[in-house]
């Protein structure tokens, strides 16, 4: 089968690009797969981080792709559609995660629908940080696909509210396994400059308002000196508010690594952690959970989006009853009060890991494609 994937690949960095590289690699083992990439994802003034691109010291997987689609240039929509038509795929897979991409990706999807099957993998339907144009733009995009794959039931529910007749399937986010092996805890703590013998909490990933770092900092401020907090990720926007909270909470117990964490560094953080904390105000699924599964680190999460479904219901972590510092602190204390909780979570993670392979995901995706008209 000839399969085209239209999304971001190297030299773009981040979780979407990493996911696509894994998808490309697994599908390419059995099919003729071609990657169609962005020539420009966002104008620089719209991008909240330091850079969209892989830097010299990153270890991102290099995927050979055709860089064609410029989201800010409608002429590129036409040329991208023309090139994909020329290649003649049997199946086109498109990734969709925010409404900025709806005009460009939607144009190509609508131009390919009828010529081949079009499946969209939806990370989000309703954005974490909504804008007035999200709904009409997303509806336009959704009209170009034959079927949809969501990574959790919460996104499927959002999809069906916007498009009740959508043909869709839930396929859980596969396991990220390209970050290497778990290291010796003491070695990881030394590399990160952490004090030994503490209870280590990890907040990992891009720092955005909806991810609730401020909630965790407030919860942490009332914990004893037995605890250390590791914050690892690039801020999207100002970090000033969090810096003030860190100062108040006791900066000697909080260790910050405020940059994009390259692949070779990821193991250090998860090898040092007793638990990863995801105090999100809103969520769908989280790629962080897939990294946590790989390193067998249990999670403490809020009951939003797909987090309870993918973590709490599987027993791979514990879920706070509400989105508040008090609820997060209560679950942190409960987690460390009984060693059996951590042991049970790790056992469940080990079981779950077997179900979340890229082979399983791609088999599910292709089987779903065969059901589409």
CSV table of C-alpha atoms in Angstrom, one decimal:
chain,number,residue,atom,x,y,z
A,1,UNK,CA,0.0,0.0,0.0
A,2,UNK,CA,1.2,3.5,-0.7
A,3,UNK,CA,0.7,5.7,2.4
A,4,UNK,CA,1.3,9.5,2.5
A,5,UNK,CA,1.7,11.3,5.9
A,6,UNK,CA,1.1,15.0,5.9
A,7,UNK,CA,2.4,16.6,9.1
A,8,UNK,CA,5.5,18.0,10.7
A,9,UNK,CA,8.8,16.0,10.6
A,10,UNK,CA,12.4,16.8,11.0
A,11,UNK,CA,13.8,19.5,11.2
A,12,UNK,CA,10.8,20.5,13.4
A,13,UNK,CA,11.1,19.4,17.0
A,14,UNK,CA,8.7,18.4,19.7
A,15,UNK,CA,6.2,15.6,20.5
A,16,UNK,CA,4.2,15.8,17.3
A,17,UNK,CA,7.3,15.4,15.2
A,18,UNK,CA,8.5,12.6,17.4
A,19,UNK,CA,5.2,10.8,17.1
A,20,UNK,CA,5.2,11.1,13.3
A,21,UNK,CA,8.8,9.8,13.1
A,22,UNK,CA,7.7,6.7,15.0
A,23,UNK,CA,4.6,6.3,12.9
A,24,UNK,CA,6.6,6.6,9.6
A,25,UNK,CA,9.2,4.1,10.8
A,26,UNK,CA,6.6,1.4,11.8
A,27,UNK,CA,4.4,1.8,8.7
A,28,UNK,CA,7.5,1.9,6.5
A,29,UNK,CA,8.4,-1.6,7.6
A,30,UNK,CA,5.6,-3.1,5.5
A,31,UNK,CA,4.4,-0.3,3.1
A,32,UNK,CA,5.6,2.3,0.7
A,33,UNK,CA,5.4,5.5,2.9
A,34,UNK,CA,6.2,9.1,2.0
A,35,UNK,CA,6.4,12.0,4.4
A,36,UNK,CA,5.1,15.4,3.3
A,37,UNK,CA,6.2,18.2,5.6
A,38,UNK,CA,5.7,21.9,6.3
A,39,UNK,CA,8.0,24.4,4.7
A,40,UNK,CA,6.7,26.7,7.4
A,41,UNK,CA,4.5,25.7,10.4
A,42,UNK,CA,4.0,29.1,12.0
A,43,UNK,CA,5.3,32.6,11.3
A,44,UNK,CA,7.9,33.2,13.9
A,45,UNK,CA,5.9,36.0,15.6
A,46,UNK,CA,3.2,33.4,16.4
A,47,UNK,CA,5.5,30.8,17.9
A,48,UNK,CA,5.6,31.1,21.7
A,49,UNK,CA,8.9,29.2,22.3
A,50,UNK,CA,12.5,29.9,21.4
A,51,UNK,CA,12.6,27.9,18.2
A,52,UNK,CA,10.4,25.5,16.2
A,53,UNK,CA,13.5,23.7,14.8
A,54,UNK,CA,15.9,21.0,15.9
A,55,UNK,CA,19.2,22.6,17.1
A,56,UNK,CA,22.7,21.3,16.6
A,57,UNK,CA,22.8,19.4,19.8
A,58,UNK,CA,19.4,17.7,19.4
A,59,UNK,CA,19.1,14.0,18.6
A,60,UNK,CA,15.8,14.0,16.7
A,61,UNK,CA,15.2,11.2,14.2
A,62,UNK,CA,15.9,12.5,10.7
A,63,UNK,CA,13.0,11.6,8.3
A,64,UNK,CA,13.4,12.2,4.6
A,65,UNK,CA,10.4,14.4,3.6
A,66,UNK,CA,9.2,16.9,1.0
A,67,UNK,CA,8.9,20.3,2.7
A,68,UNK,CA,6.0,21.9,0.8
A,69,UNK,CA,3.2,23.3,2.9
A,70,UNK,CA,3.4,26.8,4.2
A,71,UNK,CA,0.4,27.5,6.5
A,72,UNK,CA,0.6,31.2,5.8
A,73,UNK,CA,0.8,30.9,2.0
A,74,UNK,CA,-2.4,29.6,0.2
A,75,UNK,CA,-0.5,29.1,-3.0
A,76,UNK,CA,1.5,26.4,-1.2
A,77,UNK,CA,-1.8,24.6,-0.4
A,78,UNK,CA,-2.4,24.2,-4.2
A,79,UNK,CA,1.2,23.0,-4.9
A,80,UNK,CA,1.1,20.6,-2.0
A,81,UNK,CA,-2.1,19.0,-3.1
A,82,UNK,CA,-0.8,18.7,-6.6
A,83,UNK,CA,2.4,16.9,-5.5
A,84,UNK,CA,0.5,14.5,-3.3
A,85,UNK,CA,-1.9,13.7,-6.1
A,86,UNK,CA,1.1,13.1,-8.4
A,87,UNK,CA,2.5,10.6,-5.9
A,88,UNK,CA,-0.8,8.8,-5.8
A,89,UNK,CA,-1.3,7.4,-2.3
A,90,UNK,CA,-3.9,4.8,-1.4
A,91,UNK,CA,-4.1,6.3,2.0
A,92,UNK,CA,-3.4,9.9,3.3
A,93,UNK,CA,-2.8,10.3,7.0
A,94,UNK,CA,-3.0,13.8,8.5
A,95,UNK,CA,-2.2,14.9,12.0
A,96,UNK,CA,-4.4,17.7,13.5
A,97,UNK,CA,-3.8,19.4,16.8
A,98,UNK,CA,-4.8,23.1,16.5
A,99,UNK,CA,-7.0,25.2,14.4
A,100,UNK,CA,-4.2,27.3,12.9
A,101,UNK,CA,-3.6,24.3,10.6
A,102,UNK,CA,-7.2,23.9,9.6
A,103,UNK,CA,-7.2,26.0,6.4
A,104,UNK,CA,-4.0,24.5,4.9
A,105,UNK,CA,-4.5,20.8,6.0
A,106,UNK,CA,-8.3,21.1,5.3
A,107,UNK,CA,-7.7,22.3,1.8
A,108,UNK,CA,-5.4,19.3,1.0
A,109,UNK,CA,-7.7,16.8,2.8
A,110,UNK,CA,-10.7,18.0,0.8
A,111,UNK,CA,-8.7,17.8,-2.5
A,112,UNK,CA,-7.6,14.2,-1.8
A,113,UNK,CA,-11.0,12.9,-0.5
A,114,UNK,CA,-12.4,10.7,-3.2
A,115,UNK,CA,-9.0,10.1,-4.8
A,116,UNK,CA,-7.8,8.0,-1.8
A,117,UNK,CA,-8.9,7.4,1.8
A,118,UNK,CA,-8.1,10.2,4.2
A,119,UNK,CA,-7.7,9.6,7.9
A,120,UNK,CA,-7.0,12.3,10.4
A,121,UNK,CA,-5.3,11.5,13.7
A,122,UNK,CA,-6.7,14.1,16.1
A,123,UNK,CA,-4.6,15.1,19.1
A,124,UNK,CA,-7.2,17.8,20.0
A,125,UNK,CA,-10.5,18.9,18.6
A,126,UNK,CA,-11.1,21.6,21.3
A,127,UNK,CA,-7.8,23.5,22.0
A,128,UNK,CA,-6.5,23.9,25.5
A,129,UNK,CA,-6.3,27.7,25.0
A,130,UNK,CA,-9.4,28.4,22.8
A,131,UNK,CA,-9.9,31.3,20.3
A,132,UNK,CA,-13.0,32.5,18.6
A,133,UNK,CA,-12.2,30.9,15.2
A,134,UNK,CA,-11.5,27.4,16.5
A,135,UNK,CA,-14.9,26.0,15.9
A,136,UNK,CA,-15.5,27.1,12.3
A,137,UNK,CA,-11.9,26.3,11.3
A,138,UNK,CA,-12.0,22.9,12.8
A,139,UNK,CA,-15.4,22.1,11.2
A,140,UNK,CA,-13.8,23.0,7.9
A,141,UNK,CA,-10.9,20.7,8.5
A,142,UNK,CA,-13.1,17.8,9.6
A,143,UNK,CA,-15.1,17.9,6.4
A,144,UNK,CA,-12.1,16.6,4.4
A,145,UNK,CA,-11.6,13.2,6.1
A,146,UNK,CA,-13.2,9.8,5.6
A,147,UNK,CA,-12.4,8.7,9.1
A,148,UNK,CA,-10.7,9.9,12.4
A,149,UNK,CA,-8.4,8.3,14.9
A,150,UNK,CA,-8.4,9.8,18.4
A,151,UNK,CA,-5.9,8.9,21.1
A,152,UNK,CA,-8.4,8.9,23.9
A,153,UNK,CA,-12.2,8.8,24.4
A,154,UNK,CA,-12.3,12.5,25.6
A,155,UNK,CA,-11.2,13.7,22.2
A,156,UNK,CA,-13.6,11.3,20.5
A,157,UNK,CA,-16.4,12.9,22.5
A,158,UNK,CA,-15.3,16.4,21.4
A,159,UNK,CA,-15.2,15.2,17.8
A,160,UNK,CA,-18.7,13.8,17.9
A,161,UNK,CA,-20.1,17.0,19.4
A,162,UNK,CA,-18.7,18.9,16.4
A,163,UNK,CA,-19.4,16.2,13.8
A,164,UNK,CA,-22.0,13.7,15.0
A,165,UNK,CA,-21.7,11.6,11.9
A,166,UNK,CA,-17.9,11.2,12.2
A,167,UNK,CA,-16.5,7.6,11.6
A,168,UNK,CA,-13.9,7.3,14.3
A,169,UNK,CA,-11.8,4.9,16.3
A,170,UNK,CA,-9.9,5.3,19.6
A,171,UNK,CA,-6.3,4.1,19.5
A,172,UNK,CA,-4.3,4.9,22.6
A,173,UNK,CA,-1.1,6.9,22.3
A,174,UNK,CA,1.7,4.4,21.7
A,175,UNK,CA,4.8,4.1,23.9
A,176,UNK,CA,7.8,6.4,23.3
A,177,UNK,CA,10.7,4.1,23.4
A,178,UNK,CA,13.5,6.0,21.7
A,179,UNK,CA,14.8,7.7,24.8
A,180,UNK,CA,17.1,5.0,25.9
A,181,UNK,CA,17.2,2.9,29.1
A,182,UNK,CA,16.5,3.9,32.6
A,183,UNK,CA,19.7,4.9,34.4
A,184,UNK,CA,20.9,4.3,38.0
A,185,UNK,CA,19.0,6.7,40.2
A,186,UNK,CA,22.0,7.9,42.1
A,187,UNK,CA,23.9,8.6,38.8
A,188,UNK,CA,20.9,10.5,37.5
A,189,UNK,CA,20.6,12.6,40.7
A,190,UNK,CA,24.3,13.5,40.6
A,191,UNK,CA,24.0,14.6,36.9
A,192,UNK,CA,21.1,16.8,37.7
A,193,UNK,CA,22.6,18.2,41.0
A,194,UNK,CA,19.9,16.7,43.2
A,195,UNK,CA,20.2,15.9,46.9
A,196,UNK,CA,20.2,12.1,47.5
A,197,UNK,CA,17.6,10.4,49.7
A,198,UNK,CA,14.7,12.7,48.9
A,199,UNK,CA,11.2,12.1,47.4
A,200,UNK,CA,11.5,13.4,43.9
A,201,UNK,CA,8.6,14.8,42.0
A,202,UNK,CA,8.9,15.6,38.3
A,203,UNK,CA,7.0,18.2,36.2
A,204,UNK,CA,8.1,17.5,32.6
A,205,UNK,CA,7.4,19.1,29.3
A,206,UNK,CA,6.6,22.5,27.8
A,207,UNK,CA,5.4,25.0,30.4
A,208,UNK,CA,2.1,26.4,29.5
A,209,UNK,CA,-0.7,27.9,31.5
A,210,UNK,CA,-3.1,25.0,31.1
A,211,UNK,CA,-0.5,22.5,32.4
A,212,UNK,CA,-0.9,23.9,36.0
A,213,UNK,CA,2.6,24.3,37.2
A,214,UNK,CA,1.4,27.1,39.5
A,215,UNK,CA,-1.0,24.6,41.1
A,216,UNK,CA,1.8,22.1,41.7
A,217,UNK,CA,4.1,24.8,43.1
A,218,UNK,CA,1.4,25.9,45.6
A,219,UNK,CA,0.9,22.3,46.6
A,220,UNK,CA,4.6,21.7,46.9
A,221,UNK,CA,5.1,24.8,49.2
A,222,UNK,CA,3.2,23.0,52.0
A,223,UNK,CA,5.3,19.7,51.7
A,224,UNK,CA,8.1,19.0,54.1
A,225,UNK,CA,11.9,19.0,53.3
A,226,UNK,CA,11.7,15.3,52.4
A,227,UNK,CA,10.5,16.4,49.0
A,228,UNK,CA,12.3,17.8,45.9
A,229,UNK,CA,10.6,19.1,42.8
A,230,UNK,CA,12.2,18.9,39.4
A,231,UNK,CA,10.9,21.2,36.7
A,232,UNK,CA,12.2,20.3,33.2
A,233,UNK,CA,10.9,22.0,30.0
A,234,UNK,CA,10.8,25.2,28.0
A,235,UNK,CA,8.5,27.9,29.1
A,236,UNK,CA,6.0,29.1,26.4
A,237,UNK,CA,5.5,32.7,27.6
A,238,UNK,CA,6.8,34.4,30.7
A,239,UNK,CA,8.1,32.4,33.6
A,240,UNK,CA,8.1,35.3,36.0
A,241,UNK,CA,4.9,34.2,37.9
A,242,UNK,CA,6.5,30.7,38.5
A,243,UNK,CA,9.8,32.2,39.5
A,244,UNK,CA,8.2,34.2,42.3
A,245,UNK,CA,6.3,31.1,43.5
A,246,UNK,CA,9.6,29.1,43.5
A,247,UNK,CA,11.2,31.8,45.6
A,248,UNK,CA,8.4,31.5,48.1
A,249,UNK,CA,8.2,27.7,48.1
A,250,UNK,CA,11.9,27.3,48.9
A,251,UNK,CA,14.1,27.4,45.8
A,252,UNK,CA,16.7,25.2,47.4
A,253,UNK,CA,14.2,22.3,47.1
A,254,UNK,CA,13.1,23.1,43.5
A,255,UNK,CA,15.4,22.4,40.6
A,256,UNK,CA,14.7,24.1,37.3
A,257,UNK,CA,15.9,23.1,33.8
A,258,UNK,CA,14.2,25.7,31.7
A,259,UNK,CA,15.1,24.6,28.2
A,260,UNK,CA,13.8,22.2,25.5
A,261,UNK,CA,14.9,18.8,26.8
A,262,UNK,CA,16.7,16.9,24.1
A,263,UNK,CA,16.2,13.2,23.7
A,264,UNK,CA,19.5,12.2,25.3
A,265,UNK,CA,18.6,14.2,28.5
A,266,UNK,CA,15.1,12.7,29.0
A,267,UNK,CA,16.4,9.5,30.8
A,268,UNK,CA,18.2,11.6,33.5
A,269,UNK,CA,14.9,13.2,34.6
A,270,UNK,CA,12.7,10.1,34.7
A,271,UNK,CA,15.5,8.0,36.2
A,272,UNK,CA,15.7,10.4,39.2
A,273,UNK,CA,11.9,10.7,39.6
A,274,UNK,CA,9.7,8.8,42.1
A,275,UNK,CA,6.6,10.2,40.4
A,276,UNK,CA,5.6,12.5,37.5
A,277,UNK,CA,3.0,15.1,38.3
A,278,UNK,CA,0.5,16.3,35.7
A,279,UNK,CA,-1.6,19.0,37.4
A,280,UNK,CA,-3.3,20.0,34.2
A,281,UNK,CA,-6.3,22.4,34.1
A,282,UNK,CA,-7.3,20.8,30.8
A,283,UNK,CA,-6.0,17.9,28.8
A,284,UNK,CA,-6.8,15.4,26.1
A,285,UNK,CA,-4.2,12.6,26.3
A,286,UNK,CA,-0.6,13.4,27.2
A,287,UNK,CA,2.6,12.4,25.4
A,288,UNK,CA,4.3,12.7,28.8
A,289,UNK,CA,2.4,9.6,30.0
A,290,UNK,CA,4.0,7.6,27.2
A,291,UNK,CA,7.4,8.7,28.3
A,292,UNK,CA,6.5,7.8,31.9
A,293,UNK,CA,5.4,4.4,30.8
A,294,UNK,CA,8.7,3.8,29.1
A,295,UNK,CA,10.7,4.6,32.2
A,296,UNK,CA,8.1,2.9,34.5
A,297,UNK,CA,7.4,6.1,36.5
A,298,UNK,CA,3.9,6.3,38.0
A,299,UNK,CA,1.9,9.5,37.6
A,300,UNK,CA,-0.2,11.8,39.8
A,301,UNK,CA,-2.8,13.5,37.6
A,302,UNK,CA,-5.9,15.7,37.6
A,303,UNK,CA,-9.2,14.3,36.5
A,304,UNK,CA,-9.4,16.2,33.1
A,305,UNK,CA,-9.7,15.1,29.5
A,306,UNK,CA,-8.3,11.7,29.0
A,307,UNK,CA,-5.9,11.6,31.9
A,308,UNK,CA,-8.1,9.6,34.2
A,309,UNK,CA,-9.1,7.3,31.4
A,310,UNK,CA,-5.5,6.6,30.3
A,311,UNK,CA,-3.8,6.7,33.7
A,312,UNK,CA,-6.2,6.5,36.7
A,313,UNK,CA,-8.4,3.8,35.2
A,314,UNK,CA,-5.4,1.7,34.2
A,315,UNK,CA,-3.9,2.0,37.6
A,316,UNK,CA,-0.7,3.4,36.3
A,317,UNK,CA,-1.0,6.4,38.5
A,318,UNK,CA,-3.5,8.1,40.8
A,319,UNK,CA,-6.0,10.8,40.1
A,320,UNK,CA,-6.7,13.9,42.2
A,321,UNK,CA,-10.4,14.5,43.0
A,322,UNK,CA,-10.2,18.1,41.8
A,323,UNK,CA,-7.9,20.7,40.2
A,324,UNK,CA,-6.5,22.3,43.3
A,325,UNK,CA,-3.3,22.5,45.2
A,326,UNK,CA,-4.9,20.8,48.2
A,327,UNK,CA,-6.1,17.8,46.1
A,328,UNK,CA,-2.7,17.5,44.4
A,329,UNK,CA,-0.9,17.6,47.8
A,330,UNK,CA,-3.3,15.1,49.3
A,331,UNK,CA,-2.5,12.6,46.5
A,332,UNK,CA,1.3,13.2,46.7
A,333,UNK,CA,1.2,12.4,50.5
A,334,UNK,CA,-1.0,9.4,49.9
A,335,UNK,CA,1.3,8.1,47.2
A,336,UNK,CA,4.4,8.2,49.4
A,337,UNK,CA,2.6,7.0,52.6
A,338,UNK,CA,2.1,3.5,51.2
A,339,UNK,CA,4.9,1.8,49.2
A,340,UNK,CA,2.3,-0.6,47.9
A,341,UNK,CA,0.7,2.2,45.8
A,342,UNK,CA,3.9,2.7,43.8
A,343,UNK,CA,4.6,-1.0,43.4
A,344,UNK,CA,1.1,-1.6,42.1
A,345,UNK,CA,1.3,1.3,39.7
A,346,UNK,CA,4.6,0.0,38.3
A,347,UNK,CA,3.1,-3.5,37.9
A,348,UNK,CA,0.2,-2.0,35.9
A,349,UNK,CA,2.6,0.1,33.8
A,350,UNK,CA,4.5,-3.1,32.9
A,351,UNK,CA,1.3,-4.7,31.8
A,352,UNK,CA,0.2,-1.6,29.8
A,353,UNK,CA,3.5,-1.3,28.0
A,354,UNK,CA,2.8,-4.6,26.2
A,355,UNK,CA,-0.4,-3.1,24.8
A,356,UNK,CA,1.0,0.2,23.6
A,357,UNK,CA,3.5,-0.8,20.9
A,358,UNK,CA,3.7,1.1,17.6
A,359,UNK,CA,3.0,-2.2,15.8
A,360,UNK,CA,-0.3,-2.5,17.6
A,361,UNK,CA,-1.2,1.2,16.9
A,362,UNK,CA,-0.4,0.9,13.2
A,363,UNK,CA,-2.3,-2.4,12.8
A,364,UNK,CA,-5.3,-0.7,14.4
A,365,UNK,CA,-4.9,2.3,12.1
A,366,UNK,CA,-4.7,0.2,8.9
A,367,UNK,CA,-7.5,-2.2,10.0
A,368,UNK,CA,-9.7,0.9,10.5
A,369,UNK,CA,-8.8,2.3,7.1
A,370,UNK,CA,-10.0,-0.9,5.5
A,371,UNK,CA,-13.5,-0.3,6.9
A,372,UNK,CA,-13.8,3.1,5.3
A,373,UNK,CA,-15.7,3.6,2.0
